[in-house]
PDB file of C-alpha atoms in Angstrom:
ATOM      1  CA  MET A   1       0.135  -0.109  -0.185  1.00 40.00           C
ATOM      2  CA  SER A   2       1.000   3.568  -1.015  1.00 41.00           C
ATOM      3  CA  GLU A   3       2.035   6.029   1.421  1.00 43.00           C
ATOM      4  CA  THR A   4      -0.664   8.972   2.489  1.00 44.00           C
ATOM      5  CA  PRO A   5       0.319  11.658   0.295  1.00 46.00           C
ATOM      6  CA  SER A   6       1.757  14.525   2.647  1.00 50.00           C
ATOM      7  CA  ASN A   7      -1.120  17.096   1.573  1.00 52.00           C
ATOM      8  CA  SER A   8      -3.421  14.978   2.918  1.00 48.00           C
ATOM      9  CA  ALA A   9      -2.137  13.378   5.897  1.00 65.00           C
ATOM     10  CA  ASP A  10      -2.880  14.979   9.402  1.00 92.00           C
ATOM     11  CA  ALA A  11      -1.675  18.307  10.600  1.00 95.00           C
ATOM     12  CA  TRP A  12       0.336  18.069  13.198  1.00 97.00           C
ATOM     13  CA  PRO A  13      -0.714  19.775  16.245  1.00 97.00           C
ATOM     14  CA  ARG A  14       0.126  23.129  17.277  1.00 97.00           C
ATOM     15  CA  ASP A  15       2.777  22.273  19.665  1.00 97.00           C
ATOM     16  CA  VAL A  16       4.679  19.841  17.155  1.00 97.00           C
ATOM     17  CA  PHE A  17       4.706  22.608  14.127  1.00 98.00           C
ATOM     18  CA  GLU A  18       6.204  24.733  16.450  1.00 97.00           C
ATOM     19  CA  ALA A  19       8.715  22.567  17.644  1.00 98.00           C
ATOM     20  CA  LYS A  20       9.676  21.542  13.896  1.00 98.00           C
ATOM     21  CA  LEU A  21       9.701  25.648  12.822  1.00 97.00           C
ATOM     22  CA  ARG A  22      12.161  25.978  15.931  1.00 96.00           C
ATOM     23  CA  ALA A  23      14.227  22.697  14.751  1.00 97.00           C
ATOM     24  CA  LEU A  24      15.060  24.578  11.932  1.00 97.00           C
ATOM     25  CA  GLY A  25      17.373  27.012  14.086  1.00 95.00           C
ATOM     26  CA  ALA A  26      20.429  24.041  13.153  1.00 96.00           C
ATOM     27  CA  ARG A  27      20.473  26.167   9.941  1.00 96.00           C
ATOM     28  CA  TYR A  28      20.219  29.283  11.279  1.00 95.00           C
ATOM     29  CA  HIS A  29      23.234  31.746  10.034  1.00 95.00           C
ATOM     30  CA  ILE A  30      25.420  31.669  13.367  1.00 94.00           C
ATOM     31  CA  HIS A  31      26.642  28.394  12.268  1.00 96.00           C
ATOM     32  CA  HIS A  32      28.106  29.769   9.050  1.00 97.00           C
ATOM     33  CA  PRO A  33      32.114  29.518   9.177  1.00 98.00           C
ATOM     34  CA  TYR A  34      31.745  33.364   8.906  1.00 98.00           C
ATOM     35  CA  HIS A  35      29.738  33.728  12.008  1.00 96.00           C
ATOM     36  CA  GLN A  36      31.768  31.268  13.654  1.00 96.00           C
ATOM     37  CA  MET A  37      34.774  33.148  12.762  1.00 97.00           C
ATOM     38  CA  MET A  38      33.756  36.269  14.146  1.00 95.00           C
ATOM     39  CA  HIS A  39      32.174  34.785  17.328  1.00 95.00           C
ATOM     40  CA  ALA A  40      35.426  33.438  17.839  1.00 95.00           C
ATOM     41  CA  GLY A  41      37.717  36.673  17.548  1.00 96.00           C
ATOM     42  CA  GLU A  42      39.065  35.071  14.803  1.00 97.00           C
ATOM     43  CA  ALA A  43      38.493  38.012  12.021  1.00 97.00           C
ATOM     44  CA  ASN A  44      40.085  40.906  11.148  1.00 97.00           C
ATOM     45  CA  PRO A  45      38.963  44.091  10.356  1.00 97.00           C
ATOM     46  CA  GLU A  46      38.372  43.877   6.819  1.00 97.00           C
ATOM     47  CA  GLN A  47      36.710  40.754   7.178  1.00 98.00           C
ATOM     48  CA  ILE A  48      34.409  42.687  10.310  1.00 97.00           C
ATOM     49  CA  ARG A  49      33.719  45.939   8.038  1.00 97.00           C
ATOM     50  CA  GLY A  50      32.667  43.845   5.078  1.00 98.00           C
ATOM     51  CA  TRP A  51      30.436  41.981   7.015  1.00 97.00           C
ATOM     52  CA  VAL A  52      28.946  45.680   8.263  1.00 97.00           C
ATOM     53  CA  ALA A  53      29.074  47.369   4.975  1.00 97.00           C
ATOM     54  CA  ASN A  54      26.902  44.457   3.458  1.00 98.00           C
ATOM     55  CA  ARG A  55      24.741  43.552   5.883  1.00 97.00           C
ATOM     56  CA  TYR A  56      24.056  47.556   5.965  1.00 97.00           C
ATOM     57  CA  TYR A  57      21.898  46.611   2.771  1.00 98.00           C
ATOM     58  CA  TYR A  58      19.730  43.913   4.511  1.00 97.00           C
ATOM     59  CA  GLN A  59      19.060  46.514   7.438  1.00 95.00           C
ATOM     60  CA  ILE A  60      17.556  49.405   5.198  1.00 97.00           C
ATOM     61  CA  CYS A  61      15.662  46.715   3.636  1.00 97.00           C
ATOM     62  CA  ILE A  62      14.122  44.900   6.075  1.00 95.00           C
ATOM     63  CA  PRO A  63      11.191  48.175   6.754  1.00 96.00           C
ATOM     64  CA  ILE A  64      10.493  48.258   3.328  1.00 97.00           C
ATOM     65  CA  LYS A  65      10.119  43.749   3.189  1.00 96.00           C
ATOM     66  CA  ASP A  66       7.649  44.925   5.957  1.00 96.00           C
ATOM     67  CA  ALA A  67       6.179  47.442   4.205  1.00 97.00           C
ATOM     68  CA  ASN A  68       4.996  44.924   1.770  1.00 96.00           C
ATOM     69  CA  VAL A  69       3.335  43.058   4.740  1.00 96.00           C
ATOM     70  CA  LEU A  70       1.395  46.326   5.654  1.00 96.00           C
ATOM     71  CA  ALA A  71       0.847  46.898   2.073  1.00 97.00           C
ATOM     72  CA  ASN A  72      -0.415  43.067   1.618  1.00 97.00           C
ATOM     73  CA  CYS A  73      -2.418  42.907   5.046  1.00 97.00           C
ATOM     74  CA  PRO A  74      -6.326  43.668   5.049  1.00 96.00           C
ATOM     75  CA  ASP A  75      -6.282  43.497   9.080  1.00 95.00           C
ATOM     76  CA  PRO A  76      -6.519  46.920  10.875  1.00 96.00           C
ATOM     77  CA  ALA A  77      -5.223  44.939  14.010  1.00 94.00           C
ATOM     78  CA  THR A  78      -2.258  42.677  12.516  1.00 94.00           C
ATOM     79  CA  ARG A  79      -1.073  46.093  11.024  1.00 95.00           C
ATOM     80  CA  ARG A  80      -1.101  48.337  14.291  1.00 94.00           C
ATOM     81  CA  LEU A  81       1.353  45.821  15.643  1.00 92.00           C
ATOM     82  CA  TRP A  82       3.117  45.130  12.491  1.00 93.00           C
ATOM     83  CA  VAL A  83       4.091  48.773  11.935  1.00 94.00           C
ATOM     84  CA  GLN A  84       5.924  48.702  14.927  1.00 91.00           C
ATOM     85  CA  ARG A  85       9.043  46.423  13.133  1.00 92.00           C
ATOM     86  CA  ILE A  86       9.107  50.035  10.422  1.00 94.00           C
ATOM     87  CA  LEU A  87       9.410  52.125  13.022  1.00 93.00           C
ATOM     88  CA  ASP A  88      12.090  49.809  15.063  1.00 89.00           C
ATOM     89  CA  HIS A  89      14.074  50.317  12.105  1.00 90.00           C
ATOM     90  CA  ASP A  90      13.155  53.823  10.501  1.00 91.00           C
ATOM     91  CA  GLY A  91      13.085  55.394  13.919  1.00 90.00           C
ATOM     92  CA  VAL A  92      10.338  57.583  15.121  1.00 85.00           C
ATOM     93  CA  GLY A  93      10.230  61.395  16.122  1.00 82.00           C
ATOM     94  CA  ASP A  94      13.558  62.123  17.679  1.00 80.00           C
ATOM     95  CA  GLU A  95      14.440  58.543  18.538  1.00 83.00           C
ATOM     96  CA  PRO A  96      16.836  56.830  15.952  1.00 84.00           C
ATOM     97  CA  GLY A  97      16.119  53.264  14.921  1.00 89.00           C
ATOM     98  CA  GLY A  98      17.855  50.971  13.513  1.00 90.00           C
ATOM     99  CA  ILE A  99      19.443  51.724  10.898  1.00 94.00           C
ATOM    100  CA  GLU A 100      20.645  54.784  12.509  1.00 94.00           C
ATOM    101  CA  ALA A 101      22.238  52.297  15.100  1.00 93.00           C
ATOM    102  CA  TRP A 102      23.504  50.235  12.007  1.00 94.00           C
ATOM    103  CA  LEU A 103      25.619  53.509  11.109  1.00 96.00           C
ATOM    104  CA  ALA A 104      26.640  53.992  14.563  1.00 94.00           C
ATOM    105  CA  LEU A 105      28.399  50.685  14.080  1.00 95.00           C
ATOM    106  CA  ALA A 106      30.049  51.102  10.963  1.00 96.00           C
ATOM    107  CA  GLU A 107      31.514  54.027  12.502  1.00 96.00           C
ATOM    108  CA  ALA A 108      32.483  52.203  15.184  1.00 95.00           C
ATOM    109  CA  CYS A 109      34.151  49.683  12.870  1.00 95.00           C
ATOM    110  CA  GLY A 110      36.322  52.571  11.111  1.00 95.00           C
ATOM    111  CA  LEU A 111      34.100  52.763   8.149  1.00 95.00           C
ATOM    112  CA  GLY A 112      33.197  56.281   6.553  1.00 93.00           C
ATOM    113  CA  ARG A 113      29.132  56.935   7.158  1.00 94.00           C
ATOM    114  CA  GLU A 114      29.111  58.010   3.203  1.00 95.00           C
ATOM    115  CA  ARG A 115      30.535  55.065   2.011  1.00 95.00           C
ATOM    116  CA  VAL A 116      28.536  52.400   4.005  1.00 97.00           C
ATOM    117  CA  ILE A 117      25.467  54.710   2.845  1.00 97.00           C
ATOM    118  CA  ALA A 118      26.284  54.699  -0.891  1.00 97.00           C
ATOM    119  CA  GLN A 119      26.147  50.754  -0.736  1.00 97.00           C
ATOM    120  CA  SER A 120      30.184  50.620  -2.850  1.00 95.00           C
ATOM    121  CA  ASP A 121      31.110  47.828  -0.602  1.00 96.00           C
ATOM    122  CA  VAL A 122      27.575  45.761  -0.883  1.00 98.00           C
ATOM    123  CA  LEU A 123      28.382  41.893  -2.739  1.00 98.00           C
ATOM    124  CA  PRO A 124      26.043  41.305  -6.204  1.00 98.00           C
ATOM    125  CA  GLY A 125      25.488  37.973  -4.189  1.00 98.00           C
ATOM    126  CA  VAL A 126      24.366  39.304  -0.903  1.00 98.00           C
ATOM    127  CA  ARG A 127      21.844  42.552  -3.058  1.00 98.00           C
ATOM    128  CA  PHE A 128      20.724  39.140  -5.033  1.00 98.00           C
ATOM    129  CA  ALA A 129      20.070  37.658  -1.898  1.00 98.00           C
ATOM    130  CA  VAL A 130      18.222  40.704   0.042  1.00 98.00           C
ATOM    131  CA  ASP A 131      16.389  41.642  -3.184  1.00 98.00           C
ATOM    132  CA  ALA A 132      15.083  37.846  -3.409  1.00 98.00           C
ATOM    133  CA  TYR A 133      13.817  38.272   0.047  1.00 98.00           C
ATOM    134  CA  VAL A 134      12.191  41.460  -0.556  1.00 98.00           C
ATOM    135  CA  ASN A 135      10.137  40.845  -3.715  1.00 98.00           C
ATOM    136  CA  PHE A 136       9.172  37.665  -1.839  1.00 98.00           C
ATOM    137  CA  ALA A 137       7.316  39.553   0.818  1.00 97.00           C
ATOM    138  CA  ARG A 138       6.155  41.762  -1.736  1.00 97.00           C
ATOM    139  CA  ARG A 139       4.291  38.546  -4.320  1.00 97.00           C
ATOM    140  CA  ALA A 140       3.540  36.257  -1.173  1.00 97.00           C
ATOM    141  CA  SER A 141       0.508  36.633   1.178  1.00 97.00           C
ATOM    142  CA  TRP A 142       1.364  38.854   4.263  1.00 97.00           C
ATOM    143  CA  GLN A 143       1.108  35.338   6.520  1.00 97.00           C
ATOM    144  CA  GLU A 144       3.741  33.653   4.260  1.00 98.00           C
ATOM    145  CA  ALA A 145       6.170  36.726   4.455  1.00 97.00           C
ATOM    146  CA  ALA A 146       5.068  37.224   8.354  1.00 96.00           C
ATOM    147  CA  CYS A 147       6.395  33.146   8.219  1.00 97.00           C
ATOM    148  CA  SER A 148       9.506  34.388   6.932  1.00 96.00           C
ATOM    149  CA  SER A 149      10.103  36.466   9.414  1.00 94.00           C
ATOM    150  CA  LEU A 150      10.629  33.837  12.068  1.00 95.00           C
ATOM    151  CA  THR A 151      14.527  33.753  11.624  1.00 94.00           C
ATOM    152  CA  GLU A 152      13.928  36.260  14.677  1.00 91.00           C
ATOM    153  CA  LEU A 153      13.476  33.238  16.551  1.00 91.00           C
ATOM    154  CA  PHE A 154      17.144  32.272  16.482  1.00 91.00           C
ATOM    155  CA  ALA A 155      18.302  35.896  16.812  1.00 85.00           C
ATOM    156  CA  PRO A 156      18.755  36.584  20.359  1.00 83.00           C
ATOM    157  CA  GLU A 157      21.358  34.248  20.822  1.00 85.00           C
ATOM    158  CA  ILE A 158      23.521  35.929  18.188  1.00 85.00           C
ATOM    159  CA  HIS A 159      23.168  39.493  19.138  1.00 85.00           C
ATOM    160  CA  GLN A 160      23.826  38.159  22.809  1.00 87.00           C
ATOM    161  CA  GLN A 161      26.918  36.233  21.558  1.00 87.00           C
ATOM    162  CA  ARG A 162      28.261  39.327  19.882  1.00 89.00           C
ATOM    163  CA  LEU A 163      27.349  41.862  23.294  1.00 89.00           C
ATOM    164  CA  THR A 164      29.391  39.136  25.260  1.00 90.00           C
ATOM    165  CA  GLY A 165      32.224  38.513  22.964  1.00 91.00           C
ATOM    166  CA  TRP A 166      33.088  41.061  20.822  1.00 92.00           C
ATOM    167  CA  PRO A 167      34.363  44.130  23.573  1.00 93.00           C
ATOM    168  CA  ASP A 168      37.096  40.797  24.266  1.00 94.00           C
ATOM    169  CA  HIS A 169      37.625  39.804  21.045  1.00 95.00           C
ATOM    170  CA  TYR A 170      37.258  43.267  19.310  1.00 95.00           C
ATOM    171  CA  PRO A 171      38.695  46.241  21.571  1.00 95.00           C
ATOM    172  CA  TRP A 172      39.198  48.321  18.765  1.00 95.00           C
ATOM    173  CA  ILE A 173      35.326  48.559  18.060  1.00 94.00           C
ATOM    174  CA  ALA A 174      34.091  51.168  19.962  1.00 90.00           C
ATOM    175  CA  ASP A 175      31.171  50.079  22.487  1.00 88.00           C
ATOM    176  CA  ASP A 176      28.487  52.492  21.867  1.00 87.00           C
ATOM    177  CA  GLY A 177      28.543  50.803  18.081  1.00 90.00           C
ATOM    178  CA  LEU A 178      27.192  47.740  19.786  1.00 90.00           C
ATOM    179  CA  THR A 179      23.779  49.761  20.643  1.00 89.00           C
ATOM    180  CA  TYR A 180      21.651  47.941  17.840  1.00 87.00           C
ATOM    181  CA  PHE A 181      22.409  44.549  19.195  1.00 87.00           C
ATOM    182  CA  ARG A 182      21.481  45.272  22.737  1.00 86.00           C
ATOM    183  CA  LYS A 183      17.799  47.173  20.915  1.00 81.00           C
ATOM    184  CA  ARG A 184      17.626  43.997  18.941  1.00 79.00           C
ATOM    185  CA  LEU A 185      17.090  41.552  22.072  1.00 76.00           C
ATOM    186  CA  SER A 186      14.179  42.995  22.977  1.00 74.00           C
ATOM    187  CA  GLU A 187      12.824  43.949  19.711  1.00 72.00           C
ATOM    188  CA  ALA A 188      13.185  40.206  18.342  1.00 66.00           C
ATOM    189  CA  ARG A 189      11.510  38.790  21.165  1.00 71.00           C
ATOM    190  CA  ARG A 190       8.539  40.333  20.940  1.00 76.00           C
ATOM    191  CA  ASP A 191       8.308  40.816  17.250  1.00 75.00           C
ATOM    192  CA  VAL A 192       8.934  36.749  17.087  1.00 80.00           C
ATOM    193  CA  GLU A 193       5.899  36.150  19.808  1.00 86.00           C
ATOM    194  CA  HIS A 194       3.465  38.272  16.559  1.00 89.00           C
ATOM    195  CA  GLY A 195       4.730  36.199  13.660  1.00 91.00           C
ATOM    196  CA  LEU A 196       4.922  32.633  15.528  1.00 94.00           C
ATOM    197  CA  ASP A 197       0.989  33.326  15.958  1.00 94.00           C
ATOM    198  CA  VAL A 198       0.233  34.318  12.735  1.00 95.00           C
ATOM    199  CA  THR A 199       2.071  31.458  11.380  1.00 97.00           C
ATOM    200  CA  LEU A 200       0.872  29.064  13.919  1.00 97.00           C
ATOM    201  CA  ASP A 201      -3.142  30.373  13.496  1.00 96.00           C
ATOM    202  CA  HIS A 202      -3.072  30.354   9.414  1.00 97.00           C
ATOM    203  CA  PHE A 203      -1.061  27.120   8.578  1.00 98.00           C
ATOM    204  CA  VAL A 204      -3.560  24.500   9.945  1.00 97.00           C
ATOM    205  CA  THR A 205      -3.426  21.730   7.108  1.00 97.00           C
ATOM    206  CA  ARG A 206      -0.051  19.298   6.900  1.00 97.00           C
ATOM    207  CA  ALA A 207       0.456  20.688   3.432  1.00 97.00           C
ATOM    208  CA  ASP A 208      -0.095  24.447   5.064  1.00 98.00           C
ATOM    209  CA  GLN A 209       2.566  23.659   7.506  1.00 98.00           C
ATOM    210  CA  GLU A 210       5.219  22.125   4.962  1.00 98.00           C
ATOM    211  CA  HIS A 211       4.487  24.840   2.792  1.00 98.00           C
ATOM    212  CA  ALA A 212       5.664  27.143   6.067  1.00 98.00           C
ATOM    213  CA  LEU A 213       8.617  25.181   6.689  1.00 98.00           C
ATOM    214  CA  GLY A 214       9.740  25.700   3.082  1.00 98.00           C
ATOM    215  CA  ILE A 215       8.991  29.493   3.675  1.00 98.00           C
ATOM    216  CA  LEU A 216      11.396  29.562   7.052  1.00 98.00           C
ATOM    217  CA  GLN A 217      13.875  27.447   5.057  1.00 98.00           C
ATOM    218  CA  PHE A 218      13.880  30.215   1.707  1.00 98.00           C
ATOM    219  CA  LYS A 219      14.887  32.862   4.292  1.00 97.00           C
ATOM    220  CA  LEU A 220      17.396  30.606   6.235  1.00 98.00           C
ATOM    221  CA  ASP A 221      18.948  30.366   2.392  1.00 98.00           C
ATOM    222  CA  VAL A 222      18.759  34.111   1.813  1.00 98.00           C
ATOM    223  CA  LEU A 223      20.999  34.891   5.090  1.00 98.00           C
ATOM    224  CA  TRP A 224      23.194  31.779   4.631  1.00 98.00           C
ATOM    225  CA  SER A 225      23.392  32.927   0.764  1.00 98.00           C
ATOM    226  CA  MET A 226      25.051  36.424   1.950  1.00 98.00           C
ATOM    227  CA  LEU A 227      27.768  34.763   4.105  1.00 98.00           C
ATOM    228  CA  ASP A 228      28.627  32.515   1.216  1.00 98.00           C
ATOM    229  CA  ALA A 229      28.882  35.563  -0.677  1.00 98.00           C
ATOM    230  CA  MET A 230      31.055  37.608   2.181  1.00 98.00           C
ATOM    231  CA  TRP A 231      33.364  34.045   2.706  1.00 98.00           C
ATOM    232  CA  LEU A 232      34.180  34.187  -0.903  1.00 98.00           C
ATOM    233  CA  ALA A 233      35.224  38.011  -1.010  1.00 98.00           C
ATOM    234  CA  TYR A 234      36.745  39.010   2.621  1.00 98.00           C
ATOM    235  CA  VAL A 235      38.339  35.252   3.534  1.00 98.00           C
ATOM    236  CA  ASP A 236      39.044  33.379  -0.151  1.00 97.00           C
ATOM    237  CA  GLN A 237      39.850  36.783  -1.301  1.00 96.00           C
ATOM    238  CA  ARG A 238      38.190  36.098  -4.635  1.00 96.00           C
ATOM    239  CA  PRO A 239      35.637  38.727  -4.909  1.00 94.00           C
ATOM    240  CA  PRO A 240      33.506  39.457  -7.629  1.00 95.00           C
ATOM    241  CA  TYR A 241      35.609  39.438 -11.236  1.00 93.00           C
ATOM    242  CA  HIS A 242      38.542  38.957  -9.374  1.00 92.00           C
ATOM    243  CA  SER A 243      39.689  36.435 -12.233  1.00 94.00           C
ATOM    244  CA  CYS A 244      38.291  39.170 -15.101  1.00 92.00           C
ATOM    245  CA  PRO A 245      41.325  41.261 -16.776  1.00 87.00           C
ATOM    246  CA  ALA A 246      40.498  44.435 -16.593  1.00 79.00           C
ATOM    247  CA  ALA A 247      37.992  46.638 -17.927  1.00 71.00           C
ATOM    248  CA  PRO A 248      39.796  49.160 -20.207  1.00 73.00           C
ATOM    249  CA  GLU A 249      39.539  52.868 -20.375  1.00 77.00           C
ATOM    250  CA  VAL A 250      37.256  54.234 -22.563  1.00 77.00           C
ATOM    251  CA  ASN A 251      37.838  57.909 -23.167  1.00 75.00           C
ATOM    252  CA  PRO A 252      34.551  59.987 -23.756  1.00 72.00           C
TER     253      PRO A 252
END
C-alpha cells in the first residue's frame, strides 16, 4: 500500500508544528563559518567591516519588506502591530531607529558613514539574496511574509554572542557601536511572538504547515547565501570578477 500523500495527512498539532519551525534553527546563519569566525574572535578588521557594510543593505531593506507585509494585509489590528517593526528600523520622532544604530556600528568599526550609505561595498551575491527576500514579501500573502520573518526565533542568541564576545575579541570597536544588538535583544523577542502566532494560526493543514517550513527555509537560505558571498570575497580573497581582466578605460 502506498503512503498517504503529505497534503492529505493529518495536520501536526500546534506544539509539534512550532517545534518543527524551531528545529530549523540548526540551519541558522549563526552556524555559518563566517559567523563562527567572528564569534571566535578570529575575524580581521577587513572581514568585520565587510560584514557590516554588506549587512547594511539587509538592514535598510527590512522596513521595505515590512511595508510589503502591511500593503498586503487587510486586517487593521495586524497592521497596528506590524508597523512597529518599521518604526524600530526607521525611527520615529526624535528616536533613532535600527538603521541609524547600524550606521553607528559602521563608524565604530572605522567605516565612513557616507561610504556605507552609498552601498559601494555591497557584493552582488548579497544584493541578489536580499532583493529576493524583498520581492518574496511583495508577491506573497502577508501570512507567508510573516512566516518568513521567523528567523527572529533564533536571533537573540546571535545578538547576545556579539554583546558578550566582541568587547574582548574586538576592543578596537567602540562600545557605543554595539547599541543595535542591545536594542534587538528585546525587539526580536517581541516581534517573534506576533509572527509565530500568525504562522501557527494560519498554516493549519499538513500541506500548509509543510509550506510554512519551506518558507522559513527560504529565509534561512537568504541569510546563508549572504555569508557565502562574504566568505568568498573577504576570506578566500576572491571578490566578484577577481579572475577577469581589468576593463579597458573608455575615453569620452
